[in-house]
Coordinates of C-alpha atoms (C1' of nucleotides) in Angstrom, one line a residue:
Chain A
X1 CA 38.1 -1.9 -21.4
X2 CA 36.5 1.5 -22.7
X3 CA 33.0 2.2 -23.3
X4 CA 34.5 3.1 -26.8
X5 CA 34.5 -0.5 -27.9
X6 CA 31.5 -1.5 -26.0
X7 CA 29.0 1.1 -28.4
X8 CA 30.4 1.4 -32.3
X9 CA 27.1 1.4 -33.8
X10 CA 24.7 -1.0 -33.4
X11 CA 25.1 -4.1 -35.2
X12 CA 28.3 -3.5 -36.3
X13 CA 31.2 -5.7 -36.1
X14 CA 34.5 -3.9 -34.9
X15 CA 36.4 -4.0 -38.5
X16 CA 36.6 -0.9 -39.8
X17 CA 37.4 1.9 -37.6
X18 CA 35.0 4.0 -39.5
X19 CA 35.6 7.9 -39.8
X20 CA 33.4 9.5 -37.8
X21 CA 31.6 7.5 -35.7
X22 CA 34.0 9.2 -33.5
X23 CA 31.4 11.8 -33.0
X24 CA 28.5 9.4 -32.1
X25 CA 30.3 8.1 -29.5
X26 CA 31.7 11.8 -28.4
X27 CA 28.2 12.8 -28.2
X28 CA 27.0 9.7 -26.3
X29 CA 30.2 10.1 -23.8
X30 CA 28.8 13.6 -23.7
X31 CA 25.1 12.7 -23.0
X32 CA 26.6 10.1 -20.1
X33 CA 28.2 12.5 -18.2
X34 CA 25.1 14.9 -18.3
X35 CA 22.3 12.1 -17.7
X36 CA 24.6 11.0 -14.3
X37 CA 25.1 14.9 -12.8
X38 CA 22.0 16.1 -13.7
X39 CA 19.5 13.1 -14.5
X40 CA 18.0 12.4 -17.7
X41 CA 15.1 14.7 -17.6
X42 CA 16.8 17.8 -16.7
X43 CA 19.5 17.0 -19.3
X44 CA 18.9 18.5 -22.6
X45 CA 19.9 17.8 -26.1
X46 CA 21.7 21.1 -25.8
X47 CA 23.4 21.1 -23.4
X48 CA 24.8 17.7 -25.2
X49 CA 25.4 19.2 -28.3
X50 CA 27.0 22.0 -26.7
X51 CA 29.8 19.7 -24.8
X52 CA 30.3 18.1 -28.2
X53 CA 30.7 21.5 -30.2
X54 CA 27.5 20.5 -32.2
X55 CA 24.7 22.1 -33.3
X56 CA 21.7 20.6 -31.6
X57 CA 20.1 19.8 -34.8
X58 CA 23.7 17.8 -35.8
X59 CA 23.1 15.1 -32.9
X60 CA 19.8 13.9 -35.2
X61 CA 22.3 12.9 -37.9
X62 CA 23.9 10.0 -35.4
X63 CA 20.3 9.3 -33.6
X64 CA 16.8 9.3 -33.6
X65 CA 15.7 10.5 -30.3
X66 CA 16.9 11.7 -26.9
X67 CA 15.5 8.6 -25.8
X68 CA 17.7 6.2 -28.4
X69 CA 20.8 8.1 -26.7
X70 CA 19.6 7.1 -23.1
X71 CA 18.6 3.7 -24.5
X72 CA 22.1 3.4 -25.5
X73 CA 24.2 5.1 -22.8
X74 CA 22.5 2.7 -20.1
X75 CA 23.5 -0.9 -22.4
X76 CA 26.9 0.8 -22.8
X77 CA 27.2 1.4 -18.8
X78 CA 26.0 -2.0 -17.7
X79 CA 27.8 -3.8 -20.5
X80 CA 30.8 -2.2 -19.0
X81 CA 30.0 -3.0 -15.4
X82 CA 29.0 -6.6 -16.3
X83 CA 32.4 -7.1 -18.3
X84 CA 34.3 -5.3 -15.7
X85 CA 33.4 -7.6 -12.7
X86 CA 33.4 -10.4 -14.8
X87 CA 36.8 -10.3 -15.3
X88 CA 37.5 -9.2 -11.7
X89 CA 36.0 -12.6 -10.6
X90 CA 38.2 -14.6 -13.3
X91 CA 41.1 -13.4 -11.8
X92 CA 40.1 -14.8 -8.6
X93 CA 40.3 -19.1 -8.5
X94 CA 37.1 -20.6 -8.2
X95 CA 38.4 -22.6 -5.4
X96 CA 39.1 -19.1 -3.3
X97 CA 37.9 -18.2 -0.5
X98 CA 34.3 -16.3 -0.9
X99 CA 35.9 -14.0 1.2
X100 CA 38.3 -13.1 -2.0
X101 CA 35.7 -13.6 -4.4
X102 CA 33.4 -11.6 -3.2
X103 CA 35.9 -9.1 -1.9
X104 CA 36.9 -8.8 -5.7
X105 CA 33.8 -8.2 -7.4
X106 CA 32.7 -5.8 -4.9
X107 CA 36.2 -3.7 -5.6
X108 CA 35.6 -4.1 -9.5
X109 CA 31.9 -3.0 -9.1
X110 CA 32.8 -0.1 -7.2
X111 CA 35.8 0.9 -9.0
X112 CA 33.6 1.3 -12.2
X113 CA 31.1 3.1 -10.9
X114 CA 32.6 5.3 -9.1
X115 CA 36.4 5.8 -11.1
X116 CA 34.6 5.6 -13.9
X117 CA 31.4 7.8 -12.9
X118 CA 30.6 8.9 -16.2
X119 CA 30.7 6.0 -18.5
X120 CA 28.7 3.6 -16.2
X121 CA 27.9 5.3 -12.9
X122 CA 25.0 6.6 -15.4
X123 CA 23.0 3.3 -15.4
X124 CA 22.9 3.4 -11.7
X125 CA 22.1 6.9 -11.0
X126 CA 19.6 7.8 -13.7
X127 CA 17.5 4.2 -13.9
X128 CA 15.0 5.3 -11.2
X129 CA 13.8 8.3 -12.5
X130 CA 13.3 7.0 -16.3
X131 CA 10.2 6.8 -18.5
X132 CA 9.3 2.9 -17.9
X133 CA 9.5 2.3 -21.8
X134 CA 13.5 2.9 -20.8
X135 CA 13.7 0.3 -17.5
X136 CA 11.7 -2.6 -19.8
X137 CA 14.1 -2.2 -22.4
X138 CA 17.0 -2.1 -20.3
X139 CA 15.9 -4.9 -18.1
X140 CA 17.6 -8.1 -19.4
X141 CA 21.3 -6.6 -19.3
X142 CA 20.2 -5.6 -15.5
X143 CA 18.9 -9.0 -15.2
X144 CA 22.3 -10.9 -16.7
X145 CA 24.1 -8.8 -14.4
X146 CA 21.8 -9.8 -11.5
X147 CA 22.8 -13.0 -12.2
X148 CA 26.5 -12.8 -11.8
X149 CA 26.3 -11.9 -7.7
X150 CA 23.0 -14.1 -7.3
X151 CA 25.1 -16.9 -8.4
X152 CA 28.3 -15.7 -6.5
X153 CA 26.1 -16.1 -3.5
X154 CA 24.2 -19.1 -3.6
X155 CA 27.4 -20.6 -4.7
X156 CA 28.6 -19.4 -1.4
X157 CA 25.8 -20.3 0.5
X158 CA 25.6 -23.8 -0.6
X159 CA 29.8 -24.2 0.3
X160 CA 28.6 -23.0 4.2
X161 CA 30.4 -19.5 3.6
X162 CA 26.6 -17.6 4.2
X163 CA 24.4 -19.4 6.4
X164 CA 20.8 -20.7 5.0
X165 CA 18.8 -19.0 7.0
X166 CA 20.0 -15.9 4.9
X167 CA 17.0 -14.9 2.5
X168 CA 19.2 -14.2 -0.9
X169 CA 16.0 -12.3 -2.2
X170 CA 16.3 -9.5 0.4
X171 CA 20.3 -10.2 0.6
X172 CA 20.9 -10.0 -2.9
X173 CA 19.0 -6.5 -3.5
X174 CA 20.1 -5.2 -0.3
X175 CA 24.1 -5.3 -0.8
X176 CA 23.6 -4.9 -4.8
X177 CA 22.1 -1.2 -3.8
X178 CA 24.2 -0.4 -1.0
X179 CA 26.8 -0.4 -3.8
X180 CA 25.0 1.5 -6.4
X181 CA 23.8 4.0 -3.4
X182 CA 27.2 5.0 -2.9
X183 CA 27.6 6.8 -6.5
X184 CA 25.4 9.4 -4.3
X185 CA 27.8 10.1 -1.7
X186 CA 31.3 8.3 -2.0
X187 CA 34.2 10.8 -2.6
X188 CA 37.3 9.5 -2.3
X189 CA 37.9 12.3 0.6
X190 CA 36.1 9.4 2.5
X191 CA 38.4 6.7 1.5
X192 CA 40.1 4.7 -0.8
X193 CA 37.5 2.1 -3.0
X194 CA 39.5 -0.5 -1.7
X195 CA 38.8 0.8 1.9
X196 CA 35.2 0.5 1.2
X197 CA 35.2 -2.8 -0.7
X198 CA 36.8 -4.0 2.8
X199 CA 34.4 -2.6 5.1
X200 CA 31.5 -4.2 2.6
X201 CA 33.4 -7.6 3.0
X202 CA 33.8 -7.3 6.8
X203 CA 30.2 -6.5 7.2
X204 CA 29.4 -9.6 4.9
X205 CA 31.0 -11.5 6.3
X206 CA 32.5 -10.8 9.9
X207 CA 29.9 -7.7 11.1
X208 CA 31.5 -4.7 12.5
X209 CA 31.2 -6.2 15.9
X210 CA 34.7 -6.3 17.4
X211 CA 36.2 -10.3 17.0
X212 CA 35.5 -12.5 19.6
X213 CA 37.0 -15.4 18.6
X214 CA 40.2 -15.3 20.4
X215 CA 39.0 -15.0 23.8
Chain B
X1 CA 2.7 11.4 13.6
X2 CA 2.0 13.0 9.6
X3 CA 2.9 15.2 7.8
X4 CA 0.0 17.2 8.2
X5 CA 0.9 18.3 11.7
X6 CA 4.8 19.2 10.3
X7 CA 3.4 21.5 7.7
X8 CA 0.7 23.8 8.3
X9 CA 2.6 26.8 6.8
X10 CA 5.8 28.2 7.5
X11 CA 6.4 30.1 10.8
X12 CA 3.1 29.3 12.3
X13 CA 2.2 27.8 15.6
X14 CA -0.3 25.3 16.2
X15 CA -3.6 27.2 17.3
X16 CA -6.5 27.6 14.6
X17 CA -6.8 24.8 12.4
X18 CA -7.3 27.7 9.8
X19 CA -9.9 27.0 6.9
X20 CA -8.1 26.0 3.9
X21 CA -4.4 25.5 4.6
X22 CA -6.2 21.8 4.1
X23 CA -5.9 22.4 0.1
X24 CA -1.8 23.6 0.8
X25 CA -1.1 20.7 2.4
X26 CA -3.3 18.4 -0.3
X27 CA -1.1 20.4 -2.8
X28 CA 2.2 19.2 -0.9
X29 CA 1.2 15.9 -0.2
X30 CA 0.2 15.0 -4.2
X31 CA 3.5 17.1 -4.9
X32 CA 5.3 14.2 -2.3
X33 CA 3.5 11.5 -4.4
X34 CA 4.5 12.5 -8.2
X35 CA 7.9 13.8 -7.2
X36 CA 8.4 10.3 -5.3
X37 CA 7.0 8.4 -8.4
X38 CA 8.3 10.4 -11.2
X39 CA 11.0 12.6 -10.2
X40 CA 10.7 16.3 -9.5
X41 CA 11.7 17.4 -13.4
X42 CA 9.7 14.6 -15.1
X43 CA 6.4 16.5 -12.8
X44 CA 4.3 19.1 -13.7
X45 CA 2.3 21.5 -12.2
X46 CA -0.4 20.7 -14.0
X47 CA -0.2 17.3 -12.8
X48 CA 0.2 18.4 -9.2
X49 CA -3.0 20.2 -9.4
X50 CA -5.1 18.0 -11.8
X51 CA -4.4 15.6 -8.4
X52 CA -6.1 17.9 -6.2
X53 CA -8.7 18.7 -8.5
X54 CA -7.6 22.6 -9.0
X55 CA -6.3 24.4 -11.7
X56 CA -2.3 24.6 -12.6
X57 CA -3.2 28.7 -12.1
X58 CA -4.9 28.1 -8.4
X59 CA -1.9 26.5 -7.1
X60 CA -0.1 30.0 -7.4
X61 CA -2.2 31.0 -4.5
X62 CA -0.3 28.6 -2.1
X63 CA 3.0 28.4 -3.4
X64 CA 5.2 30.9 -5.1
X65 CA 6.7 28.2 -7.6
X66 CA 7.1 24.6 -8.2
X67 CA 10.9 25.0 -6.5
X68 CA 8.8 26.2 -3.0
X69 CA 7.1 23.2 -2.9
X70 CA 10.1 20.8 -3.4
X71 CA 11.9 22.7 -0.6
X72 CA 8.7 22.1 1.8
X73 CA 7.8 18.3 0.7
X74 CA 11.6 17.9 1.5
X75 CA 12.1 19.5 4.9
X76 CA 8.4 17.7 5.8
X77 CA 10.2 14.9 4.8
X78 CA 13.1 14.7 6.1
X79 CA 11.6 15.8 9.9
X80 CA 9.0 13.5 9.6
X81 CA 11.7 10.6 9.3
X82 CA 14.0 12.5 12.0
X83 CA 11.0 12.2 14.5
X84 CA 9.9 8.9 13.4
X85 CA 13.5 7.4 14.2
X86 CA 14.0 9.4 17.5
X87 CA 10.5 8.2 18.9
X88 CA 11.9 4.6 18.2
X89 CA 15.0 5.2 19.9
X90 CA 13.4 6.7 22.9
X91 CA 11.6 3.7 23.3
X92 CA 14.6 1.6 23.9
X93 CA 16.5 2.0 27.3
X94 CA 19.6 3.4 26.6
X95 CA 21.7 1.1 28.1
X96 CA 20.1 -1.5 26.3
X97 CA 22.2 -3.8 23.8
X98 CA 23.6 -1.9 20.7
X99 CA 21.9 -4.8 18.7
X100 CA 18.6 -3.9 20.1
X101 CA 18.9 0.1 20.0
X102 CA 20.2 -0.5 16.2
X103 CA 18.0 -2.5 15.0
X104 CA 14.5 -0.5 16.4
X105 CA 16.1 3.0 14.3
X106 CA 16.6 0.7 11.2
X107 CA 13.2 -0.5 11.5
X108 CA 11.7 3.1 12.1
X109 CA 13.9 4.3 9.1
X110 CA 12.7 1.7 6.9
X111 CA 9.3 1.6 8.1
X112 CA 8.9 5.1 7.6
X113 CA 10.4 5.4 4.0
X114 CA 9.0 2.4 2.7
X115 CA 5.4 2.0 4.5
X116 CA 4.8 5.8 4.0
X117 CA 6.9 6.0 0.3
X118 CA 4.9 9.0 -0.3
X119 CA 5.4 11.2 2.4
X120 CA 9.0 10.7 3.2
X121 CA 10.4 8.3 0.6
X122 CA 10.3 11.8 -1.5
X123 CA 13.0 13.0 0.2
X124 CA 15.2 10.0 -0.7
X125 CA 14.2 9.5 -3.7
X126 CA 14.1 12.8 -5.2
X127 CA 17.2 14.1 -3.3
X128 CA 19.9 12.8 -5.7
X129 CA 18.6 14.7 -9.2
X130 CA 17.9 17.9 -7.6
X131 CA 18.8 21.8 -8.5
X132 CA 21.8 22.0 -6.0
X133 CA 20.3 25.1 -4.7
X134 CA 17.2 22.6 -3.2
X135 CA 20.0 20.4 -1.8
X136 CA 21.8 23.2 -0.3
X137 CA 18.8 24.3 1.2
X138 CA 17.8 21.0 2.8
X139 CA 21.1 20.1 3.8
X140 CA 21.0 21.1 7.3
X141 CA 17.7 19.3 8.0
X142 CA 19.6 16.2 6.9
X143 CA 23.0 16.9 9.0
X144 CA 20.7 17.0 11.6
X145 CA 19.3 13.4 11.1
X146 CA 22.4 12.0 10.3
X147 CA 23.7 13.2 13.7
X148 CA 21.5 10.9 15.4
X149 CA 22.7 8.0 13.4
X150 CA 26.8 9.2 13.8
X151 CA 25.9 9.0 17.8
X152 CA 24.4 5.6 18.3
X153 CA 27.4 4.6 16.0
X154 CA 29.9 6.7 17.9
X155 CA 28.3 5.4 21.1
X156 CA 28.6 1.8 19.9
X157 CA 32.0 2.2 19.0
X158 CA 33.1 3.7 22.9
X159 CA 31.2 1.0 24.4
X160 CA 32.8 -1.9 22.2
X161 CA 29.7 -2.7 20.3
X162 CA 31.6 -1.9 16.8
X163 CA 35.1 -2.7 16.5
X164 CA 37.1 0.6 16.6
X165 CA 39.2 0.3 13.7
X166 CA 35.8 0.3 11.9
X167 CA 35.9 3.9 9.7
X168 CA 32.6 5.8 11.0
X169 CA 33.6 7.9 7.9
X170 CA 32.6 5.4 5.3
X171 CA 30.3 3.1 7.3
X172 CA 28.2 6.1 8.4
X173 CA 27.4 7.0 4.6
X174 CA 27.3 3.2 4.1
X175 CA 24.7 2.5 6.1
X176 CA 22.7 4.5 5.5
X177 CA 22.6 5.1 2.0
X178 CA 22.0 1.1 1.8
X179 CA 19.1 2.0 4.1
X180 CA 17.8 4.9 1.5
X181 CA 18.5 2.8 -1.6
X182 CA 16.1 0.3 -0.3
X183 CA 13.6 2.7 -1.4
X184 CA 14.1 1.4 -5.1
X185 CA 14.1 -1.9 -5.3
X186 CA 12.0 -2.8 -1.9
X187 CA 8.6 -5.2 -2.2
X188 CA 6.4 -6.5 0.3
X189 CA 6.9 -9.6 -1.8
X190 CA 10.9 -9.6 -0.9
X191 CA 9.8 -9.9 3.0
X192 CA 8.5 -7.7 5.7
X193 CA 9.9 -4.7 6.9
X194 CA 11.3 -6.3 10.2
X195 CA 12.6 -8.8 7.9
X196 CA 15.0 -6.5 6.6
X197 CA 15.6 -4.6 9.1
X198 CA 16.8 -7.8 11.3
X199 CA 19.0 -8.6 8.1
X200 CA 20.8 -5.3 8.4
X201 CA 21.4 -5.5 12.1
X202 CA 22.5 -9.4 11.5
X203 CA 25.1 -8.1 9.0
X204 CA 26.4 -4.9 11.4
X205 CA 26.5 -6.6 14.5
X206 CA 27.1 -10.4 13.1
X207 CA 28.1 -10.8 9.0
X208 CA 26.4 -13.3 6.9
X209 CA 28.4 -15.9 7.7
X210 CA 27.6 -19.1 9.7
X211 CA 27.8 -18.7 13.3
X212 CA 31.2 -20.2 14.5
X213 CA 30.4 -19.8 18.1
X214 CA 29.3 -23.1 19.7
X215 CA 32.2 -25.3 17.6
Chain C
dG1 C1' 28.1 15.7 -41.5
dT2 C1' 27.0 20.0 -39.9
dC3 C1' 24.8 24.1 -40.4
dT4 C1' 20.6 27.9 -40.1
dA5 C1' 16.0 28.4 -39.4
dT6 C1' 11.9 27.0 -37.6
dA7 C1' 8.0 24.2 -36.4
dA8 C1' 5.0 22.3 -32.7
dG9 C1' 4.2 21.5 -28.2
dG10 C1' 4.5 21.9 -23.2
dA11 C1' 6.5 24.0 -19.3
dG12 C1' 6.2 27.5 -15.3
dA13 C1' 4.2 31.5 -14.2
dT14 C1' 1.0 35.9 -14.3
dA15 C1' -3.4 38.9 -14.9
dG16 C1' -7.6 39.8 -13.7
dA17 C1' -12.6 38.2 -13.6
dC18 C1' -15.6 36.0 -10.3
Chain D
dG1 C1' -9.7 30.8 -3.3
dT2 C1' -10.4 29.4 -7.7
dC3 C1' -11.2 30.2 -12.2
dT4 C1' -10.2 31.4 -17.6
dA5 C1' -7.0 33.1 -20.6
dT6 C1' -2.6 34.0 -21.8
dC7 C1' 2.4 35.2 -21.8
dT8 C1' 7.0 33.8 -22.3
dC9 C1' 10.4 30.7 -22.6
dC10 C1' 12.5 26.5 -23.7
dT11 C1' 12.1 21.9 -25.2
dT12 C1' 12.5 18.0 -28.8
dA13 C1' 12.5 17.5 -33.4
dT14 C1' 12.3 18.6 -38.6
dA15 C1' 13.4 20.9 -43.3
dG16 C1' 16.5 22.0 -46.3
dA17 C1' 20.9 24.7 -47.5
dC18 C1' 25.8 24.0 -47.7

DNA sequence: GTCTATAAGGAGATAGAC
DNA sequence: GTCTATCTCCTTATAGAC
């Protein structure tokens, strides 16, 4: 699953291929990549134009603002996300251990935003600093995503597999951006993603604490 | 312990309380706030000085440029958490348990970036979208912090307190960017700071998982 | 669809009076 | 030390030719 089919246009079912809408998504692509190095502010439009081998007054043919671009570079990235762990957790029976589940989701989360940097890391790394007009609009596809891991871990909670006197409202935030903090400083010189999907399990769900069941 | 006492000027010691270095450090500590709030690119200077009641032109009389007082809200930063954390641990026997010695630096870490957002959440929130000469040039400060955080974890890990096929590599980073990232999502109304501070140390030293002791 | 040219505004920074 | 006034540059965005 690309970002490519995720974004067309908006309001546009998928039948036509169109001609160049190519370009709008180029220049999106584009505008990704720069919004996640360098942050939205210090991005400009060209700079974007300029990776797309556009004139900056060309990218106002395909949108209205620099703020419609952002607007639609952070759907794109958590559509992506969303889909991506989504299917991750389908692969995994219900009936699983939450040890598997959640060790699957974590993997597909961090695969995407880290393999993937560019197309969805974006959403993670640019949200904080962003003109609040840009977090409202972008809050119910953060919220529906939310929604996947708060149900993932109540779920487990109610089967025994995290005790109750876990509070989910600091849990939940706390593991979600432990994730989303490692776009800032995971290079796969570190480790493999699998690696640190592991260790995130572990700590979930064993601590880093040598075992001591066996003694 | 404030900032005020980290940063009377550069390169000078502690004697005269001098007459108006008060209005440089008002400067740096409105600086602190917007950058923390808004991001360092998304901040002007004429915001920084409208908040100190002077003129955009008067602030040229303490600072060079709007990059000099990045580099100095970020070093006060960064010692001001480095301090914070080592007071904790100094107040902990050292040969008390890991647990305990763990969970008083997550507290002060927390405490200090959360409780006192403006003055040293700067650091972590700003750090990620900077010019990458401002992160070159504050990267030593932050080795140096992280160095008290790789020995307790070392330390833990000689002693048996972490289990030693744990990867320090990625659980170092791990930890605390989870700790850092707290800085964006973090509400009194999730919990207290201990709260979540006894939550981290619960999933280091224990996982999320029921106790399976006294079966 | 993409270009050239340019408008309109705001940014960081400086000069020099007070 | 702080002010007023201003320079210069670069931004987003528009107008209209091709």
């Amino acid at each position: 699953m690309s970002m490519r089919q995720v974004t067309p246009a908006p309001g546009k079912a998928s039948g036509t291929p169109k001609k160049a809408d190519v370009t709008r998504v180029q220049i999106l692509l584009a505008a990704a990549q720069l919004f996640s190095q360098k942050g939205y502010a210090e991005t400009t439009l060209r700079q974007v134009a300029e990776k797309v081998s556009l004139k900056p007054a060309s990218v106002y043919y395909h949108f209205e603002s620099k703020e419609q671009i952002l607007e639609e570079v952070l759907n794109a990235g958590i559509v992506y996300i969303k889909t991506s762990v989504e299917t991750a957790l389908a692969g995994v029976p219900a009936d699983a251990a939450f040890r598997d589940r959640f060790n699957a989701a974590v993997r597909a989360h961090l695969r995407v935003m880290l393999d993937h940097r560019d197309e969805a890391g974006t959403y993670i790394r640019v949200y904080s600093n962003l003109p609040p007009i840009a977090k409202f609009r972008s809050r119910k596809a953060r919220q529906e995503y939310t929604n996947i891991w708060r149900a993932l871990l109540e779920d487990a909670q109610a089967r025994g597999d995290i005790a109750q006197d876990v509070d989910l409202g600091l849990f939940l935030p706390f593991i979600l951006g432990a994730m989303n903090r490692a776009a800032e400083w995971y290079t796969p010189k570190r480790g493999t993603i699998p690696q640190l999907a592991d260790l995130i399990t572990r700590l979930v769900c064993d601590g880093a604490a040598p075992r001591r069941a066996a003694l």
